């Protein structure tokens, strides 16, 4: 694992965007695995800026998102579909037909998860997967569990996740209780993984996930087993990492 230490959120965002940009420049038809949450927003802003000034071209890029709330229509401003359009897709020259998310409006979980998993495989897998980190160590919506979930599946969100995400909704009651997410196996199949983390409130989980034991109770800990992971984190998020 490579750790790139950033000074602060802005620096983390620029460094992460540089790595995504390098991927797109080196392989213009890359399949990017994209993430939501507040952490990647700054990196997306940089990509938009560089696309607008002509340094970056998304015209042949394809994307698959990690996850989506089950039951939220695309028009709901808290759906991840809406988030991605708002923060990236509508602001760069990506072909909307090449952007993919789980369909939160499909009520049949088995059908939707099988469709999404097959779609990812049909694109040839993910070249670079961007990940944020939940406070409980979740990646995508893979919550702490007794075993690692392999493929795209429907999850019941944990109370801590509902708590963390309620800031985006009118109240905790409005946060959907379920979501579709790529599985840990799906994520681990990505050729490269880029994790972005910022803030002191993530310092404990960064230390646990990347320097503790590999356990499904800390889903992100599995990333220690991946051969090409880059963690871009700011000084606050790295403040509890054991010093050599
Ligand atoms: C959400 C998303 C994750 C994200 C996490 C952290 O629950 N499903 O993909 O990484 O929260 O979010 P934030 O970056 O806002 O801390």
Short mmCIF file of C-alpha atoms and ligand atoms in Angstrom, two decimals:
data_model
loop_
_atom_site.label_atom_id
_atom_site.label_comp_id
_atom_site.label_asym_id
_atom_site.label_seq_id
_atom_site.Cartn_x
_atom_site.Cartn_y
_atom_site.Cartn_z
CA UNK A 1 0.00 0.00 0.00
CA UNK A 2 1.15 3.48 -0.91
CA UNK A 3 0.31 6.29 1.52
CA UNK A 4 0.30 9.82 0.19
CA UNK A 5 0.12 12.35 3.00
CA UNK A 6 -1.71 15.55 2.21
CA UNK A 7 -1.63 18.74 4.25
CA UNK A 8 -5.38 19.26 4.35
CA UNK A 9 -8.64 18.56 2.52
CA UNK A 10 -7.80 20.77 -0.47
CA UNK A 11 -4.40 19.16 -0.86
CA UNK A 12 -5.90 15.67 -0.53
CA UNK A 13 -8.46 16.53 -3.20
CA UNK A 14 -5.83 17.83 -5.62
CA UNK A 15 -3.55 14.83 -5.10
CA UNK A 16 -6.42 12.36 -5.59
CA UNK A 17 -7.64 14.21 -8.69
CA UNK A 18 -4.10 14.07 -10.08
CA UNK A 19 -4.07 10.28 -9.75
CA UNK A 20 -7.50 9.94 -11.41
CA UNK A 21 -6.41 12.33 -14.12
CA UNK A 22 -3.21 10.33 -14.75
CA UNK A 23 -5.33 7.19 -15.13
CA UNK A 24 -7.58 8.87 -17.72
CA UNK A 25 -4.63 10.33 -19.63
CA UNK A 26 -2.77 7.01 -19.73
CA UNK A 27 -5.90 5.01 -20.61
CA UNK A 28 -8.55 7.26 -22.17
CA UNK A 29 -11.15 4.47 -22.23
CA UNK A 30 -10.67 3.64 -18.55
CA UNK A 31 -13.48 2.20 -16.48
CA UNK A 32 -13.54 4.38 -13.37
CA UNK A 33 -15.21 3.08 -10.23
CA UNK A 34 -16.66 6.16 -8.56
CA UNK A 35 -17.76 6.97 -5.03
CA UNK A 36 -20.09 9.39 -3.29
CA UNK A 37 -20.00 10.85 0.23
CA UNK A 38 -18.56 14.24 1.10
CA UNK A 39 -14.89 13.24 0.83
CA UNK A 40 -14.52 12.93 -2.97
CA UNK A 41 -16.35 16.19 -3.76
CA UNK A 42 -13.16 18.30 -3.79
CA UNK A 43 -11.44 15.85 -6.14
CA UNK A 44 -14.44 15.95 -8.48
CA UNK A 45 -14.26 19.75 -8.48
CA UNK A 46 -10.64 19.56 -9.63
CA UNK A 47 -11.50 17.10 -12.40
CA UNK A 48 -14.27 19.45 -13.58
CA UNK A 49 -11.83 22.36 -13.59
CA UNK A 50 -9.20 20.45 -15.57
CA UNK A 51 -11.79 19.16 -18.04
CA UNK A 52 -13.11 22.70 -18.57
CA UNK A 53 -9.65 24.09 -19.28
CA UNK A 54 -8.92 21.30 -21.76
CA UNK A 55 -6.41 19.29 -19.73
CA UNK A 56 -8.66 16.30 -19.30
CA UNK A 57 -10.98 14.44 -21.67
CA UNK A 58 -13.73 12.14 -20.40
CA UNK A 59 -15.27 11.45 -23.83
CA UNK A 60 -14.27 7.77 -23.86
CA UNK A 61 -14.29 7.14 -20.10
CA UNK A 62 -16.82 4.73 -18.63
CA UNK A 63 -17.90 4.75 -15.01
CA UNK A 64 -19.56 2.47 -12.52
CA UNK A 65 -20.56 3.71 -9.10
CA UNK A 66 -20.09 1.78 -5.92
CA UNK A 67 -23.56 2.02 -4.48
CA UNK A 68 -27.04 3.54 -4.43
CA UNK A 69 -29.83 3.84 -1.90
CA UNK A 70 -32.66 1.40 -2.53
CA UNK A 71 -36.01 3.09 -3.02
CA UNK A 72 -34.89 6.63 -3.89
CA UNK A 73 -35.85 7.87 -7.34
CA UNK A 74 -33.10 9.46 -9.44
CA UNK A 75 -34.78 12.83 -9.05
CA UNK A 76 -34.35 12.76 -5.26
CA UNK A 77 -31.44 15.07 -4.49
CA UNK A 78 -30.06 12.52 -2.01
CA UNK A 79 -29.86 9.71 -4.55
CA UNK A 80 -26.34 8.90 -5.60
CA UNK A 81 -27.49 9.24 -9.23
CA UNK A 82 -28.35 12.87 -8.49
CA UNK A 83 -25.09 13.40 -6.58
CA UNK A 84 -22.94 12.11 -9.42
CA UNK A 85 -24.72 14.24 -12.03
CA UNK A 86 -24.53 17.30 -9.81
CA UNK A 87 -20.86 16.90 -8.84
CA UNK A 88 -19.32 15.39 -11.97
CA UNK A 89 -21.26 13.95 -14.89
CA UNK A 90 -23.15 17.10 -15.90
CA UNK A 91 -19.97 19.18 -15.70
CA UNK A 92 -17.52 17.12 -17.76
CA UNK A 93 -17.68 15.70 -21.29
CA UNK A 94 -18.49 12.14 -20.20
CA UNK A 95 -21.15 10.39 -22.30
CA UNK A 96 -24.11 9.86 -19.91
CA UNK A 97 -24.72 6.49 -21.59
CA UNK A 98 -21.30 5.41 -20.30
CA UNK A 99 -22.11 6.20 -16.66
CA UNK A 100 -23.63 3.49 -14.51
CA UNK A 101 -25.06 3.18 -11.01
CA UNK A 102 -27.18 0.51 -9.36
CA UNK A 103 -30.84 1.28 -10.05
CA UNK A 104 -32.31 2.16 -6.65
CA UNK A 105 -35.81 2.07 -8.08
CA UNK A 106 -35.63 -1.63 -8.98
CA UNK A 107 -37.53 -3.39 -6.18
CA UNK A 108 -36.23 -6.85 -7.07
CA UNK A 109 -32.86 -6.95 -5.26
CA UNK A 110 -31.66 -10.23 -6.75
CA UNK A 111 -32.44 -9.05 -10.26
CA UNK A 112 -30.77 -5.65 -9.84
CA UNK A 113 -27.65 -7.02 -8.12
CA UNK A 114 -27.16 -9.68 -10.80
CA UNK A 115 -27.65 -7.07 -13.55
CA UNK A 116 -25.12 -4.69 -12.02
CA UNK A 117 -22.49 -7.32 -11.34
CA UNK A 118 -22.82 -8.61 -14.94
CA UNK A 119 -22.57 -5.05 -16.26
CA UNK A 120 -19.26 -4.47 -14.43
CA UNK A 121 -17.87 -7.72 -15.80
CA UNK A 122 -19.09 -6.86 -19.33
CA UNK A 123 -17.10 -3.60 -19.19
CA UNK A 124 -13.98 -5.65 -18.47
CA UNK A 125 -13.82 -4.75 -14.78
CA UNK A 126 -12.77 -1.55 -13.07
CA UNK A 127 -9.38 0.04 -13.87
CA UNK A 128 -9.33 2.48 -10.95
CA UNK A 129 -11.76 2.32 -8.03
CA UNK A 130 -12.15 5.42 -5.90
CA UNK A 131 -13.25 4.79 -2.30
CA UNK A 132 -14.22 6.86 0.70
CA UNK A 133 -14.16 5.36 4.20
CA UNK A 134 -17.08 5.15 6.60
CA UNK A 135 -16.51 5.76 10.32
CA UNK A 136 -17.19 2.10 10.99
CA UNK A 137 -14.78 1.03 8.24
CA UNK A 138 -17.40 0.52 5.58
CA UNK A 139 -16.48 0.83 1.92
CA UNK A 140 -19.32 1.40 -0.51
CA UNK A 141 -22.10 0.22 1.78
CA UNK A 142 -20.32 -2.94 2.92
CA UNK A 143 -21.02 -2.73 6.63
CA UNK A 144 -19.09 -4.57 9.38
CA UNK A 145 -20.21 -8.21 9.24
CA UNK A 146 -19.21 -11.75 10.09
CA UNK A 147 -17.88 -12.35 6.61
CA UNK A 148 -16.89 -10.33 3.56
CA UNK A 149 -19.70 -10.00 1.02
CA UNK A 150 -18.39 -10.95 -2.37
CA UNK A 151 -20.61 -9.54 -5.09
CA UNK A 152 -23.11 -6.71 -5.55
CA UNK A 153 -25.85 -7.14 -2.98
CA UNK A 154 -28.59 -5.38 -1.06
CA UNK A 155 -27.64 -4.30 2.48
CA UNK A 156 -29.55 -3.20 5.56
CA UNK A 157 -27.80 -0.01 6.65
CA UNK A 158 -26.47 0.07 10.20
CA UNK A 159 -27.71 2.63 12.69
CA UNK A 160 -24.28 4.32 12.72
CA UNK A 161 -24.43 4.78 8.95
CA UNK A 162 -27.98 6.12 9.10
CA UNK A 163 -26.80 8.51 11.84
CA UNK A 164 -23.79 9.63 9.78
CA UNK A 165 -25.84 10.16 6.63
CA UNK A 166 -28.87 11.84 8.20
CA UNK A 167 -27.14 15.24 7.87
CA UNK A 168 -28.06 15.07 4.17
CA UNK A 169 -31.76 14.34 4.83
CA UNK A 170 -34.55 16.24 6.57
CA UNK A 171 -34.38 13.71 9.45
CA UNK A 172 -32.99 10.26 10.29
CA UNK A 173 -36.42 8.82 9.42
CA UNK A 174 -35.95 9.95 5.83
CA UNK A 175 -32.68 8.04 5.36
CA UNK A 176 -33.38 4.89 3.34
CA UNK A 177 -32.85 1.68 5.31
CA UNK A 178 -31.39 -0.32 2.46
CA UNK A 179 -28.90 0.15 -0.34
CA UNK A 180 -27.39 -1.71 -3.27
CA UNK A 181 -23.61 -1.92 -3.13
CA UNK A 182 -20.75 -3.55 -4.97
CA UNK A 183 -19.44 -6.38 -2.82
CA UNK A 184 -16.00 -6.56 -1.27
CA UNK A 185 -15.11 -9.12 -3.95
CA UNK A 186 -16.26 -6.73 -6.69
CA UNK A 187 -14.15 -3.93 -5.19
CA UNK A 188 -11.10 -6.16 -4.75
CA UNK A 189 -11.22 -7.11 -8.45
CA UNK A 190 -10.45 -3.50 -9.45
CA UNK A 191 -6.98 -3.24 -10.96
CA UNK A 192 -6.11 -0.21 -8.83
CA UNK A 193 -7.76 1.29 -5.76
CA UNK A 194 -7.57 4.88 -4.57
CA UNK A 195 -8.86 5.62 -1.06
CA UNK A 196 -9.47 9.22 0.03
CA UNK A 197 -9.83 10.14 3.69
CA UNK A 198 -9.90 13.47 5.46
CA UNK A 199 -10.34 14.71 9.01
CA UNK A 200 -9.52 13.81 12.57
CA UNK A 201 -12.83 12.00 13.02
CA UNK A 202 -11.51 9.33 10.62
CA UNK A 203 -8.11 8.94 12.34
CA UNK A 204 -9.13 5.94 14.48
CA UNK A 205 -10.66 4.03 11.60
CA UNK A 206 -7.71 4.78 9.29
CA UNK A 207 -5.33 3.28 11.86
CA UNK A 208 -7.59 0.25 12.36
CA UNK A 209 -8.35 -0.38 8.69
CA UNK A 210 -4.86 -0.02 7.30
CA UNK A 211 -2.68 -1.06 10.26
CA UNK A 212 -4.94 -3.41 12.25
CA UNK A 213 -5.95 -6.98 11.56
CA UNK A 214 -7.82 -7.92 8.41
CA UNK A 215 -11.37 -8.66 9.52
CA UNK A 216 -14.88 -8.36 8.07
CA UNK A 217 -15.70 -6.34 11.21
CA UNK A 218 -13.63 -3.59 9.56
CA UNK A 219 -14.54 -4.06 5.88
CA UNK A 220 -11.85 -1.68 4.56
CA UNK A 221 -9.13 -3.79 6.23
CA UNK A 222 -9.35 -6.22 3.30
CA UNK A 223 -7.68 -3.52 1.19
CA UNK A 224 -4.39 -4.50 2.89
CA UNK A 225 -4.56 -7.63 0.72
CA UNK A 226 -4.90 -5.74 -2.58
CA UNK A 227 -1.77 -5.39 -4.67
CA UNK A 228 -2.30 -1.80 -5.83
CA UNK A 229 -3.86 0.46 -3.22
CA UNK A 230 -3.07 4.14 -2.76
CA UNK A 231 -4.34 5.93 0.32
CA UNK A 232 -4.46 9.70 -0.02
CA UNK A 233 -5.22 11.15 3.38
CA UNK A 234 -4.66 14.42 5.13
CA UNK A 235 -2.49 14.85 8.21
CA UNK A 236 -5.51 14.81 10.55
CA UNK A 237 -6.77 11.48 9.18
CA UNK A 238 -3.26 10.00 9.48
CA UNK A 239 -2.67 11.34 12.99
CA UNK A 240 -3.22 7.95 14.71
CA UNK A 241 -1.26 5.82 12.27
CA UNK A 242 1.49 3.96 14.16
CA UNK A 243 4.87 5.62 13.65
CA UNK A 244 7.78 3.43 12.60
C1 LIG B 1 -21.43 6.73 2.57
C2 LIG B 1 -21.07 6.07 1.24
C3 LIG B 1 -19.64 5.64 1.18
C4 LIG B 1 -18.76 6.74 1.70
C5 LIG B 1 -19.04 6.96 3.16
C6 LIG B 1 -18.19 8.05 3.80
O1 LIG B 1 -22.16 5.94 3.43
N1 LIG B 1 -21.90 4.97 0.88
O2 LIG B 1 -19.29 5.25 -0.13
O3 LIG B 1 -17.40 6.42 1.53
O4 LIG B 1 -20.40 7.25 3.37
O5 LIG B 1 -18.73 9.30 3.56
P1 LIG B 1 -18.01 10.66 3.82
O6 LIG B 1 -16.98 10.79 2.74
O7 LIG B 1 -19.08 11.69 3.69
O8 LIG B 1 -17.41 10.59 5.18
#
